[in-house]
PDB file of C-alpha atoms in Angstrom:
ATOM      1  CA  MET P 723      28.536 -17.306  26.616  1.00 52.00           C
ATOM      2  CA  ALA P 724      30.764 -20.013  25.252  1.00 52.00           C
ATOM      3  CA  SER P 725      32.582 -22.006  27.243  1.00 55.00           C
ATOM      4  CA  ALA P 726      36.155 -24.274  26.077  1.00 60.00           C
ATOM      5  CA  ASN P 727      33.785 -26.804  25.184  1.00 72.00           C
ATOM      6  CA  GLY P 728      31.690 -24.156  22.575  1.00 82.00           C
ATOM      7  CA  PRO P 729      28.470 -22.250  23.303  1.00 91.00           C
ATOM      8  CA  ALA P 730      26.769 -22.696  26.492  1.00 95.00           C
ATOM      9  CA  ARG P 731      23.790 -24.569  26.330  1.00 98.00           C
ATOM     10  CA  VAL P 732      20.444 -23.317  27.768  1.00 98.00           C
ATOM     11  CA  LEU P 733      17.042 -25.170  28.460  1.00 99.00           C
ATOM     12  CA  VAL P 734      13.974 -22.936  28.080  1.00 99.00           C
ATOM     13  CA  VAL P 735      10.750 -24.533  30.284  1.00 99.00           C
ATOM     14  CA  ASP P 736       7.506 -23.050  29.407  1.00 98.00           C
ATOM     15  CA  ASP P 737       4.608 -24.438  28.434  1.00 97.00           C
ATOM     16  CA  SER P 738       3.432 -21.345  25.946  1.00 97.00           C
ATOM     17  CA  VAL P 739       4.996 -22.227  22.772  1.00 98.00           C
ATOM     18  CA  THR P 740       5.281 -18.452  21.700  1.00 98.00           C
ATOM     19  CA  VAL P 741       7.501 -17.902  25.057  1.00 98.00           C
ATOM     20  CA  ARG P 742       9.472 -21.080  24.045  1.00 98.00           C
ATOM     21  CA  ARG P 743      10.031 -19.891  20.805  1.00 98.00           C
ATOM     22  CA  SER P 744      10.745 -15.946  21.797  1.00 98.00           C
ATOM     23  CA  ALA P 745      13.368 -17.086  24.067  1.00 99.00           C
ATOM     24  CA  GLU P 746      14.764 -19.830  21.878  1.00 99.00           C
ATOM     25  CA  LEU P 747      15.290 -17.112  19.255  1.00 99.00           C
ATOM     26  CA  PHE P 748      17.101 -14.700  21.289  1.00 99.00           C
ATOM     27  CA  LEU P 749      19.334 -16.772  22.900  1.00 98.00           C
ATOM     28  CA  GLN P 750      20.340 -18.231  19.944  1.00 98.00           C
ATOM     29  CA  GLN P 751      20.965 -14.783  18.191  1.00 98.00           C
ATOM     30  CA  GLY P 752      23.282 -14.241  21.531  1.00 97.00           C
ATOM     31  CA  GLY P 753      25.274 -17.669  20.869  1.00 97.00           C
ATOM     32  CA  TYR P 754      23.620 -19.573  22.701  1.00 98.00           C
ATOM     33  CA  GLU P 755      22.798 -23.691  22.053  1.00 98.00           C
ATOM     34  CA  VAL P 756      19.004 -24.262  23.215  1.00 99.00           C
ATOM     35  CA  VAL P 757      17.170 -27.113  24.524  1.00 99.00           C
ATOM     36  CA  LEU P 758      13.482 -26.355  24.579  1.00 99.00           C
ATOM     37  CA  ALA P 759      11.151 -28.081  27.316  1.00 98.00           C
ATOM     38  CA  GLU P 760       7.330 -27.651  27.834  1.00 97.00           C
ATOM     39  CA  ASP P 761       6.639 -28.317  31.048  1.00 97.00           C
ATOM     40  CA  GLY P 762       8.657 -29.787  34.444  1.00 97.00           C
ATOM     41  CA  PHE P 763       8.763 -33.249  33.599  1.00 97.00           C
ATOM     42  CA  ASP P 764       9.734 -32.350  30.100  1.00 98.00           C
ATOM     43  CA  ALA P 765      12.884 -30.304  31.832  1.00 98.00           C
ATOM     44  CA  LEU P 766      13.808 -33.252  34.079  1.00 97.00           C
ATOM     45  CA  ALA P 767      14.104 -35.409  31.341  1.00 97.00           C
ATOM     46  CA  LYS P 768      16.262 -33.069  29.292  1.00 98.00           C
ATOM     47  CA  VAL P 769      18.481 -32.238  31.863  1.00 98.00           C
ATOM     48  CA  GLY P 770      19.676 -35.637  32.210  1.00 95.00           C
ATOM     49  CA  GLN P 771      20.243 -35.481  28.455  1.00 97.00           C
ATOM     50  CA  HIS P 772      21.639 -32.558  27.452  1.00 97.00           C
ATOM     51  CA  ARG P 773      23.188 -31.166  30.928  1.00 97.00           C
ATOM     52  CA  PRO P 774      22.646 -27.348  30.694  1.00 98.00           C
ATOM     53  CA  ASP P 775      24.897 -24.725  31.785  1.00 97.00           C
ATOM     54  CA  LEU P 776      21.359 -22.806  32.546  1.00 98.00           C
ATOM     55  CA  ILE P 777      17.983 -23.387  32.819  1.00 99.00           C
ATOM     56  CA  PHE P 778      15.315 -20.907  32.389  1.00 99.00           C
ATOM     57  CA  CYS P 779      12.006 -22.092  34.102  1.00 98.00           C
ATOM     58  CA  ASP P 780       8.257 -21.163  33.827  1.00 98.00           C
ATOM     59  CA  VAL P 781       6.661 -20.429  37.435  1.00 97.00           C
ATOM     60  CA  MET P 782       3.262 -21.488  36.429  1.00 95.00           C
ATOM     61  CA  MET P 783       2.952 -25.092  34.189  1.00 95.00           C
ATOM     62  CA  PRO P 784       0.631 -27.902  34.598  1.00 92.00           C
ATOM     63  CA  ARG P 785       1.571 -31.216  36.069  1.00 92.00           C
ATOM     64  CA  LEU P 786       4.682 -30.032  37.857  1.00 95.00           C
ATOM     65  CA  ASP P 787       5.329 -25.937  37.714  1.00 96.00           C
ATOM     66  CA  GLY P 788       8.416 -24.019  38.125  1.00 97.00           C
ATOM     67  CA  TYR P 789       9.336 -24.022  41.993  1.00 97.00           C
ATOM     68  CA  GLN P 790       8.864 -27.688  41.879  1.00 97.00           C
ATOM     69  CA  THR P 791      10.875 -28.291  39.454  1.00 98.00           C
ATOM     70  CA  CYS P 792      13.362 -26.191  40.378  1.00 98.00           C
ATOM     71  CA  ALA P 793      13.408 -27.661  43.987  1.00 98.00           C
ATOM     72  CA  ILE P 794      14.044 -31.031  42.522  1.00 98.00           C
ATOM     73  CA  LEU P 795      16.857 -30.278  40.466  1.00 98.00           C
ATOM     74  CA  LYS P 796      18.433 -28.334  43.515  1.00 98.00           C
ATOM     75  CA  GLN P 797      17.933 -31.858  45.561  1.00 97.00           C
ATOM     76  CA  CYS P 798      19.376 -33.754  43.050  1.00 96.00           C
ATOM     77  CA  ALA P 799      23.703 -33.088  43.797  1.00 96.00           C
ATOM     78  CA  THR P 800      24.228 -33.660  39.880  1.00 96.00           C
ATOM     79  CA  TYR P 801      22.015 -31.136  38.894  1.00 97.00           C
ATOM     80  CA  ALA P 802      22.187 -28.677  41.848  1.00 97.00           C
ATOM     81  CA  ASN P 803      25.190 -26.189  40.386  1.00 96.00           C
ATOM     82  CA  ILE P 804      23.043 -25.560  37.274  1.00 97.00           C
ATOM     83  CA  PRO P 805      21.746 -21.836  37.501  1.00 98.00           C
ATOM     84  CA  VAL P 806      17.964 -21.838  37.295  1.00 98.00           C
ATOM     85  CA  VAL P 807      16.556 -18.291  36.580  1.00 98.00           C
ATOM     86  CA  MET P 808      12.323 -18.256  36.896  1.00 98.00           C
ATOM     87  CA  LEU P 809      10.290 -16.606  34.258  1.00 97.00           C
ATOM     88  CA  SER P 810       7.069 -15.468  35.251  1.00 94.00           C
ATOM     89  CA  SER P 811       4.476 -12.887  34.363  1.00 93.00           C
ATOM     90  CA  LYS P 812       3.810 -12.205  38.307  1.00 88.00           C
ATOM     91  CA  ASP P 813       6.062  -9.528  39.651  1.00 86.00           C
ATOM     92  CA  GLY P 814       6.086  -9.670  43.464  1.00 89.00           C
ATOM     93  CA  VAL P 815       8.091  -9.964  46.189  1.00 93.00           C
ATOM     94  CA  PHE P 816       6.092 -12.991  47.595  1.00 93.00           C
ATOM     95  CA  ASP P 817       6.977 -14.772  43.900  1.00 91.00           C
ATOM     96  CA  LYS P 818      10.383 -13.691  43.812  1.00 92.00           C
ATOM     97  CA  ALA P 819      10.887 -14.554  47.668  1.00 94.00           C
ATOM     98  CA  ARG P 820       9.527 -18.315  46.705  1.00 94.00           C
ATOM     99  CA  GLY P 821      11.664 -18.566  43.940  1.00 95.00           C
ATOM    100  CA  LYS P 822      14.736 -18.357  45.895  1.00 96.00           C
ATOM    101  CA  ILE P 823      13.768 -20.539  48.497  1.00 96.00           C
ATOM    102  CA  ALA P 824      12.879 -23.359  45.610  1.00 97.00           C
ATOM    103  CA  GLY P 825      16.793 -22.328  44.465  1.00 97.00           C
ATOM    104  CA  ALA P 826      16.532 -20.322  42.008  1.00 97.00           C
ATOM    105  CA  ALA P 827      19.395 -17.893  41.118  1.00 95.00           C
ATOM    106  CA  ASP P 828      17.278 -15.154  39.382  1.00 95.00           C
ATOM    107  CA  TYR P 829      13.897 -14.265  38.536  1.00 96.00           C
ATOM    108  CA  LEU P 830      12.704 -12.825  34.757  1.00 96.00           C
ATOM    109  CA  THR P 831       9.125 -10.857  34.677  1.00 95.00           C
ATOM    110  CA  LYS P 832       7.495 -11.632  31.076  1.00 96.00           C
ATOM    111  CA  PRO P 833       7.180 -10.262  28.815  1.00 96.00           C
ATOM    112  CA  PHE P 834      11.142 -10.243  28.428  1.00 97.00           C
ATOM    113  CA  SER P 835      12.968  -8.271  25.975  1.00 98.00           C
ATOM    114  CA  LYS P 836      16.215  -9.897  24.087  1.00 98.00           C
ATOM    115  CA  LYS P 837      18.606  -7.523  26.114  1.00 98.00           C
ATOM    116  CA  GLU P 838      16.881  -8.664  29.378  1.00 98.00           C
ATOM    117  CA  ILE P 839      17.310 -12.128  28.887  1.00 98.00           C
ATOM    118  CA  LEU P 840      20.781 -12.055  27.229  1.00 98.00           C
ATOM    119  CA  PHE P 841      21.698 -10.252  30.683  1.00 97.00           C
ATOM    120  CA  ALA P 842      19.931 -12.944  32.882  1.00 97.00           C
ATOM    121  CA  ALA P 843      21.956 -15.573  30.940  1.00 97.00           C
ATOM    122  CA  ALA P 844      25.087 -13.773  30.805  1.00 95.00           C
ATOM    123  CA  SER P 845      24.871 -12.588  34.325  1.00 92.00           C
ATOM    124  CA  SER P 846      23.967 -16.383  35.497  1.00 90.00           C
ATOM    125  CA  THR P 847      26.575 -18.437  33.448  1.00 82.00           C
ATOM    126  CA  MET P 848      29.295 -16.355  33.581  1.00 73.00           C
ATOM    127  CA  PRO P 849      30.958 -15.481  37.413  1.00 58.00           C
ATOM    128  CA  MET P 850      29.985 -12.310  38.732  1.00 42.00           C
ATOM    129  CA  VAL P 851      32.416  -9.316  39.399  1.00 41.00           C
ATOM    130  CA  VAL P 852      32.470  -9.347  43.213  1.00 41.00           C
ATOM    131  CA  GLY P 853      30.815  -6.302  44.868  1.00 42.00           C
ATOM    132  CA  SER P 854      29.874  -5.598  41.180  1.00 42.00           C
ATOM    133  CA  GLY P 855      25.948  -5.416  42.353  1.00 46.00           C
ATOM    134  CA  GLY P 856      24.911  -6.268  38.933  1.00 47.00           C
ATOM    135  CA  SER P 857      21.357  -8.277  38.187  1.00 47.00           C
ATOM    136  CA  TYR P 858      19.623  -8.429  35.427  1.00 43.00           C
ATOM    137  CA  ALA P 859      17.023  -6.095  37.252  1.00 45.00           C
ATOM    138  CA  ASP P 860      19.535  -3.835  36.384  1.00 45.00           C
ATOM    139  CA  THR P 861      18.192  -3.820  32.511  1.00 44.00           C
ATOM    140  CA  LYS P 862      14.261  -3.647  33.242  1.00 47.00           C
ATOM    141  CA  ASN P 863      13.948   0.135  33.149  1.00 45.00           C
ATOM    142  CA  SER P 864      16.481   0.624  30.816  1.00 46.00           C
ATOM    143  CA  ASP P 865      16.413   0.397  27.006  1.00 45.00           C
ATOM    144  CA  ARG P 866      14.616  -2.231  25.256  1.00 41.00           C
TER     145      ARG P 866
END
């Protein structure tokens, strides 16, 4: 969550104002600094300006979708190490595999709860304990 330089900075990219606002509220309550972007092009500009520690990126957006945005970031040495968690209402194996191919660290299905997004943020910004096998998916069927 917090680093030696203050709270972790999270970029939330989604074309839905409702999703952006929900994610912002949940993440701020979890102690994160939040930057918002409304599409992939906006995200690419804000990554350069704000240097986030983590990116939550919607899959289906106009102009530049989440897979393309993630792939562009992963091809740039400056940003390749920033973990990207894909956000989507699609829950299929193909969709998750496509996110991994683009370079995503994880995949979170919408609608998400506060617990789910905070767990995904924590597990993406902190090194996992070797052998823990933990994932935000472990929280999917637990109490929201």
